Amino acid sequence: MSEALIKERLRNLREYIDVTLEHLDLTSLHPLMEAPVRYMLETGGKRLRPLICLLSAELVGGEREKAIKPSLALELIHNGTLIHDDIIDEDETRRGKPSVHITYGVKRGILAGDILLSLGLKYAAETGDPRIVEWLSETSSKMVQGVALQTHYRRRILSEEEYLEIAYLKSGSLFEASAALGALIGGGDDVEVERLAGFGRCFGVAYQIRDDIQGILNGDEALNDLVNGDVTLPLIYALESSSITEAERESLLQAYERGSLLEADEVRRIYIQSKALERAVEKMRLYAEKCREALRGFKSSPPLECLLHLVDIYYLKMEV
């Protein structure tokens, strides 16, 4: 397939997901709670998790129509956790709009997140496949543990191994489930399910590293994770580096451990000088190559080309 056809196919799948979410039946909810739930779903997003689920189902010979319910379950659970994350992190915006808890209050925000999580499990149950419910239940637990670890270790210096564990729990586990559920609902065998689960796992860890990198490159956002005390892979690498002075290392530590202010340009300069940014990009691309490796056992097909394209545009061809 040409790149234009791949992009068109991905665009059509995203539209399919968006339209399905738009027409989601929320009439069982009281208007008090329907409003914040609908508000969150209408903020948009890349829809990567349901997209990967649909493509994985097609890759093993399944039909997208059969895979839409687990895809919806994934997106609903993802959005529910985002509401809770914004409350925990005290983030006031999400996707360019005021966060749910800013618009509707913290209490309604917490409850709206809970409702989205329960709706996700409802759609998982409607597939009639207990394996899908089990996968999502276990994944939800992993994601909560990831957030708990991140919160517990806030303003503490972590090893790369500890960081990668949190990255898997917070981000990798849901992408892992996205690909695995697609393979399950599509009728894939055990080997295909495991391969696609491995693809999703690596895609999700790479996604977290990418998020760290973008946080440094995007204007004043370079300060957010650092001052909030959230460890990132570039920070770990910078503190390990022998290419910066003790004064520069101390400045980073003060900002991370105590929330001291640093100029965004200065933070960015230290990350570049220490080669921390370069090392983080290399690690992200290593996980991207693992994604490609996980897909090597599948025959060439449009869904395979679409999955490989996602790896390319998000990781291998990312401009730094």
Short mmCIF file of C-alpha atoms in Angstrom, two decimals:
data_model
loop_
_atom_site.label_atom_id
_atom_site.label_comp_id
_atom_site.label_asym_id
_atom_site.label_seq_id
_atom_site.Cartn_x
_atom_site.Cartn_y
_atom_site.Cartn_z
CA MET A 1 0.00 0.00 0.00
CA SER A 2 1.12 3.54 -0.69
CA GLU A 3 1.57 5.92 2.24
CA ALA A 4 -1.48 7.87 1.05
CA LEU A 5 -3.65 4.73 1.16
CA ILE A 6 -2.34 3.80 4.60
CA LYS A 7 -3.17 7.28 5.93
CA GLU A 8 -6.63 7.10 4.36
CA ARG A 9 -7.28 3.71 5.95
CA LEU A 10 -6.19 4.98 9.37
CA ARG A 11 -8.31 8.10 8.96
CA ASN A 12 -11.37 5.99 8.09
CA LEU A 13 -10.83 3.78 11.14
CA ARG A 14 -10.50 6.82 13.42
CA GLU A 15 -13.72 8.25 11.99
CA TYR A 16 -15.43 4.90 12.59
CA ILE A 17 -14.30 5.02 16.24
CA ASP A 18 -15.28 8.68 16.67
CA VAL A 19 -18.75 8.19 15.18
CA THR A 20 -19.35 5.13 17.37
CA LEU A 21 -18.31 7.08 20.47
CA GLU A 22 -20.45 10.02 19.40
CA HIS A 23 -23.53 7.80 19.27
CA LEU A 24 -22.74 5.96 22.48
CA ASP A 25 -25.93 5.34 24.44
CA LEU A 26 -25.54 7.17 27.75
CA THR A 27 -29.27 7.47 28.47
CA SER A 28 -28.95 5.19 31.49
CA LEU A 29 -26.86 7.89 33.18
CA HIS A 30 -28.39 10.68 35.22
CA PRO A 31 -27.94 14.03 33.37
CA LEU A 32 -25.75 15.14 36.28
CA MET A 33 -23.17 12.51 35.29
CA GLU A 34 -23.88 12.23 31.58
CA ALA A 35 -22.60 15.79 31.05
CA PRO A 36 -19.01 15.29 32.34
CA VAL A 37 -18.76 11.85 30.70
CA ARG A 38 -19.87 13.23 27.34
CA TYR A 39 -17.60 16.26 27.78
CA MET A 40 -14.56 14.02 28.24
CA LEU A 41 -15.35 11.84 25.24
CA GLU A 42 -15.83 14.91 23.06
CA THR A 43 -12.37 16.29 23.85
CA GLY A 44 -11.07 13.99 21.11
CA GLY A 45 -7.68 12.31 21.20
CA LYS A 46 -5.64 10.15 18.86
CA ARG A 47 -7.78 7.03 19.52
CA LEU A 48 -4.59 4.96 19.29
CA ARG A 49 -5.71 2.19 21.63
CA PRO A 50 -8.99 1.34 19.85
CA LEU A 51 -7.19 1.83 16.54
CA ILE A 52 -4.57 -0.76 17.46
CA CYS A 53 -7.32 -3.10 18.67
CA LEU A 54 -9.20 -2.89 15.36
CA LEU A 55 -6.03 -3.33 13.29
CA SER A 56 -4.91 -6.30 15.40
CA ALA A 57 -8.29 -7.98 14.90
CA GLU A 58 -8.06 -7.46 11.14
CA LEU A 59 -4.46 -8.68 11.11
CA VAL A 60 -5.48 -12.14 12.38
CA GLY A 61 -8.44 -12.34 9.98
CA GLY A 62 -11.18 -10.87 12.18
CA GLU A 63 -13.80 -8.26 11.35
CA ARG A 64 -13.70 -4.70 12.60
CA GLU A 65 -17.41 -4.76 13.46
CA LYS A 66 -16.81 -7.58 15.93
CA ALA A 67 -13.82 -5.75 17.42
CA ILE A 68 -15.58 -2.44 18.03
CA LYS A 69 -16.86 -3.34 21.53
CA PRO A 70 -13.46 -4.17 23.01
CA SER A 71 -12.11 -1.11 21.20
CA LEU A 72 -14.75 1.06 22.89
CA ALA A 73 -13.98 -0.59 26.22
CA LEU A 74 -10.32 0.36 25.87
CA GLU A 75 -11.07 3.98 24.97
CA LEU A 76 -13.59 4.39 27.78
CA ILE A 77 -11.19 2.99 30.37
CA HIS A 78 -8.39 5.16 28.98
CA ASN A 79 -10.50 8.31 29.29
CA GLY A 80 -11.62 7.38 32.79
CA THR A 81 -8.02 7.06 33.94
CA LEU A 82 -7.14 10.38 32.29
CA ILE A 83 -9.79 12.17 34.37
CA HIS A 84 -8.35 10.63 37.54
CA ASP A 85 -4.78 11.43 36.44
CA ASP A 86 -5.65 15.09 35.90
CA ILE A 87 -7.12 15.28 39.40
CA ILE A 88 -4.12 13.58 41.01
CA ASP A 89 -1.63 15.73 39.05
CA GLU A 90 -3.75 18.89 39.44
CA ASP A 91 -3.60 19.44 35.66
CA GLU A 92 -6.06 22.11 34.61
CA THR A 93 -6.19 21.36 30.87
CA ARG A 94 -6.62 18.25 28.76
CA ARG A 95 -6.35 18.26 24.96
CA GLY A 96 -6.50 22.04 24.87
CA LYS A 97 -9.69 22.32 26.96
CA PRO A 98 -10.31 22.72 30.70
CA SER A 99 -10.01 19.35 32.47
CA VAL A 100 -13.22 17.65 33.57
CA HIS A 101 -12.63 18.46 37.25
CA ILE A 102 -12.07 22.13 36.41
CA THR A 103 -15.35 22.31 34.48
CA TYR A 104 -17.50 20.10 36.73
CA GLY A 105 -15.66 20.01 40.04
CA VAL A 106 -13.38 17.41 41.61
CA LYS A 107 -16.16 15.25 43.09
CA ARG A 108 -18.07 14.93 39.82
CA GLY A 109 -14.77 14.43 38.03
CA ILE A 110 -13.85 11.45 40.21
CA LEU A 111 -17.30 9.93 39.70
CA ALA A 112 -17.21 10.56 35.93
CA GLY A 113 -13.91 8.68 35.78
CA ASP A 114 -15.45 5.82 37.75
CA ILE A 115 -18.41 5.68 35.36
CA LEU A 116 -16.15 5.53 32.30
CA LEU A 117 -14.22 2.65 33.87
CA SER A 118 -17.44 0.76 34.61
CA LEU A 119 -18.78 1.44 31.11
CA GLY A 120 -15.56 0.02 29.70
CA LEU A 121 -16.03 -3.23 31.61
CA LYS A 122 -19.69 -3.30 30.48
CA TYR A 123 -18.67 -3.22 26.81
CA ALA A 124 -16.00 -5.83 27.48
CA ALA A 125 -18.64 -8.12 29.01
CA GLU A 126 -20.91 -7.62 25.99
CA THR A 127 -18.33 -9.36 23.79
CA GLY A 128 -19.31 -12.60 25.52
CA ASP A 129 -15.64 -13.53 25.85
CA PRO A 130 -14.53 -13.87 29.50
CA ARG A 131 -10.88 -13.63 28.42
CA ILE A 132 -11.46 -10.03 27.36
CA VAL A 133 -13.04 -9.11 30.70
CA GLU A 134 -10.14 -10.79 32.51
CA TRP A 135 -7.56 -8.95 30.39
CA LEU A 136 -9.17 -5.56 31.03
CA SER A 137 -9.62 -6.21 34.74
CA GLU A 138 -5.95 -7.13 35.13
CA THR A 139 -4.89 -4.19 32.96
CA SER A 140 -6.95 -1.74 35.01
CA SER A 141 -5.20 -3.01 38.12
CA LYS A 142 -1.78 -2.57 36.49
CA MET A 143 -2.58 1.00 35.45
CA VAL A 144 -3.69 1.95 38.96
CA GLN A 145 -0.50 0.42 40.38
CA GLY A 146 1.55 2.40 37.87
CA VAL A 147 -0.03 5.67 38.99
CA ALA A 148 0.40 4.65 42.63
CA LEU A 149 4.11 3.97 42.09
CA GLN A 150 4.60 7.22 40.20
CA THR A 151 2.90 9.15 43.00
CA HIS A 152 4.81 7.28 45.71
CA TYR A 153 8.18 7.89 44.05
CA ARG A 154 7.48 11.53 43.21
CA ARG A 155 10.61 13.65 43.81
CA ARG A 156 12.74 10.55 44.32
CA ILE A 157 15.58 9.49 42.03
CA LEU A 158 14.77 6.22 40.27
CA SER A 159 16.86 3.78 38.28
CA GLU A 160 16.16 3.22 34.60
CA GLU A 161 14.75 -0.21 35.48
CA GLU A 162 12.29 1.31 37.99
CA TYR A 163 11.26 3.94 35.45
CA LEU A 164 10.59 1.29 32.78
CA GLU A 165 8.47 -0.73 35.22
CA ILE A 166 6.26 2.31 35.86
CA ALA A 167 6.16 3.12 32.13
CA TYR A 168 4.92 -0.41 31.41
CA LEU A 169 2.27 -0.35 34.15
CA LYS A 170 1.00 3.17 33.35
CA SER A 171 1.18 3.11 29.56
CA GLY A 172 2.46 -0.17 28.17
CA SER A 173 -0.15 -2.37 29.83
CA LEU A 174 -3.13 -0.71 28.12
CA PHE A 175 -1.46 -0.79 24.70
CA GLU A 176 -0.57 -4.42 25.39
CA ALA A 177 -4.24 -5.12 26.10
CA SER A 178 -5.32 -3.18 23.00
CA ALA A 179 -3.37 -5.42 20.65
CA ALA A 180 -4.09 -8.63 22.58
CA LEU A 181 -7.86 -8.02 22.74
CA GLY A 182 -7.92 -7.36 19.01
CA ALA A 183 -6.14 -10.65 18.39
CA LEU A 184 -8.49 -12.51 20.76
CA ILE A 185 -11.72 -11.12 19.32
CA GLY A 186 -10.35 -11.62 15.80
CA GLY A 187 -9.82 -15.33 16.40
CA GLY A 188 -6.03 -15.30 16.61
CA ASP A 189 -4.18 -18.33 17.97
CA ASP A 190 -2.05 -18.24 21.13
CA VAL A 191 1.12 -17.36 19.22
CA GLU A 192 -0.57 -14.47 17.40
CA VAL A 193 -2.07 -13.14 20.63
CA GLU A 194 1.33 -13.24 22.34
CA ARG A 195 3.09 -11.57 19.42
CA LEU A 196 0.56 -8.77 19.28
CA ALA A 197 0.61 -8.38 23.07
CA GLY A 198 4.39 -7.96 22.79
CA PHE A 199 3.91 -5.38 20.06
CA GLY A 200 1.48 -3.39 22.22
CA ARG A 201 3.68 -3.66 25.30
CA CYS A 202 6.68 -2.17 23.49
CA PHE A 203 4.54 0.42 21.70
CA GLY A 204 3.22 1.64 25.05
CA VAL A 205 6.62 1.94 26.75
CA ALA A 206 7.95 3.80 23.69
CA TYR A 207 4.90 6.06 23.92
CA GLN A 208 5.74 7.03 27.50
CA ILE A 209 9.35 7.81 26.56
CA ARG A 210 8.09 9.85 23.60
CA ASP A 211 5.85 11.79 25.97
CA ASP A 212 8.89 12.57 28.15
CA ILE A 213 10.84 13.80 25.12
CA GLN A 214 8.00 15.95 23.83
CA GLY A 215 7.56 17.45 27.28
CA ILE A 216 11.12 18.76 27.04
CA LEU A 217 10.86 20.02 23.47
CA ASN A 218 7.47 21.74 23.73
CA GLY A 219 8.09 25.27 24.98
CA ASP A 220 7.51 25.97 28.67
CA GLU A 221 6.20 22.43 29.15
CA ALA A 222 9.87 21.46 29.53
CA LEU A 223 9.44 22.36 33.21
CA ASN A 224 6.21 20.54 33.99
CA ASP A 225 7.41 17.02 34.84
CA LEU A 226 10.57 18.33 36.49
CA VAL A 227 8.92 20.85 38.81
CA ASN A 228 6.00 18.49 39.52
CA GLY A 229 8.48 15.87 40.69
CA ASP A 230 7.60 13.27 38.05
CA VAL A 231 10.67 11.32 37.01
CA THR A 232 11.40 11.07 33.29
CA LEU A 233 13.94 9.01 31.39
CA PRO A 234 15.85 12.12 30.19
CA LEU A 235 16.17 13.27 33.82
CA ILE A 236 17.62 9.90 34.86
CA TYR A 237 20.09 10.04 31.99
CA ALA A 238 21.03 13.68 32.67
CA LEU A 239 21.81 12.99 36.32
CA GLU A 240 24.00 10.04 35.28
CA SER A 241 25.90 12.11 32.71
CA SER A 242 29.51 13.22 33.10
CA SER A 243 28.97 15.89 30.42
CA ILE A 244 27.39 18.46 32.76
CA THR A 245 28.85 20.37 35.69
CA GLU A 246 28.05 19.69 39.32
CA ALA A 247 26.26 23.06 39.42
CA GLU A 248 24.03 22.03 36.51
CA ARG A 249 23.32 18.67 38.12
CA GLU A 250 22.46 20.41 41.38
CA SER A 251 20.10 22.80 39.56
CA LEU A 252 18.20 19.84 38.09
CA LEU A 253 18.06 18.11 41.47
CA GLN A 254 16.79 21.25 43.20
CA ALA A 255 14.06 21.68 40.59
CA TYR A 256 13.07 18.01 40.79
CA GLU A 257 13.31 17.39 44.53
CA ARG A 258 12.03 20.77 45.76
CA GLY A 259 10.14 22.26 42.83
CA SER A 260 12.68 25.08 42.46
CA LEU A 261 12.21 27.19 39.34
CA LEU A 262 14.49 26.91 36.32
CA GLU A 263 14.18 28.57 32.93
CA ALA A 264 12.74 26.18 30.34
CA ASP A 265 15.57 26.98 27.92
CA GLU A 266 18.13 26.17 30.62
CA VAL A 267 16.50 22.81 31.35
CA ARG A 268 16.46 22.02 27.65
CA ARG A 269 20.11 23.04 27.27
CA ILE A 270 21.22 20.75 30.11
CA TYR A 271 19.27 17.82 28.67
CA ILE A 272 20.89 18.34 25.27
CA GLN A 273 24.41 18.95 26.62
CA SER A 274 24.23 15.84 28.81
CA LYS A 275 23.09 13.79 25.78
CA ALA A 276 20.13 12.71 27.92
CA LEU A 277 17.70 13.64 25.16
CA GLU A 278 19.74 11.73 22.60
CA ARG A 279 19.86 8.63 24.82
CA ALA A 280 16.11 8.80 25.45
CA VAL A 281 15.44 8.96 21.71
CA GLU A 282 17.70 5.92 21.21
CA LYS A 283 15.81 4.00 23.91
CA MET A 284 12.45 4.96 22.38
CA ARG A 285 13.62 3.75 18.97
CA LEU A 286 14.93 0.53 20.49
CA TYR A 287 11.40 -0.21 21.72
CA ALA A 288 10.07 0.79 18.29
CA GLU A 289 12.34 -1.81 16.68
CA LYS A 290 11.01 -4.37 19.17
CA CYS A 291 7.52 -3.46 17.93
CA ARG A 292 8.56 -4.20 14.37
CA GLU A 293 10.23 -7.44 15.46
CA ALA A 294 7.00 -8.61 17.14
CA LEU A 295 5.14 -8.16 13.85
CA ARG A 296 7.66 -10.03 11.67
CA GLY A 297 5.78 -13.31 11.91
CA PHE A 298 2.71 -11.90 10.15
CA LYS A 299 2.15 -11.96 6.41
CA SER A 300 2.06 -8.65 4.56
CA SER A 301 -1.41 -7.11 4.61
CA PRO A 302 -3.08 -3.67 4.88
CA PRO A 303 -3.53 -3.89 8.69
CA LEU A 304 0.11 -4.93 9.11
CA GLU A 305 1.27 -1.99 7.02
CA CYS A 306 -0.91 0.33 9.10
CA LEU A 307 0.58 -0.92 12.38
CA LEU A 308 4.11 -0.54 11.01
CA HIS A 309 3.22 2.96 9.81
CA LEU A 310 2.13 3.92 13.35
CA VAL A 311 5.49 2.75 14.68
CA ASP A 312 7.29 4.77 12.02
CA ILE A 313 5.43 8.06 12.43
CA TYR A 314 5.33 8.03 16.23
CA TYR A 315 8.84 6.80 16.94
CA LEU A 316 11.23 6.10 14.08
CA LYS A 317 10.46 9.26 12.08
CA MET A 318 9.76 11.53 15.03
CA GLU A 319 11.58 14.83 14.59
CA VAL A 320 13.77 15.77 17.55
#
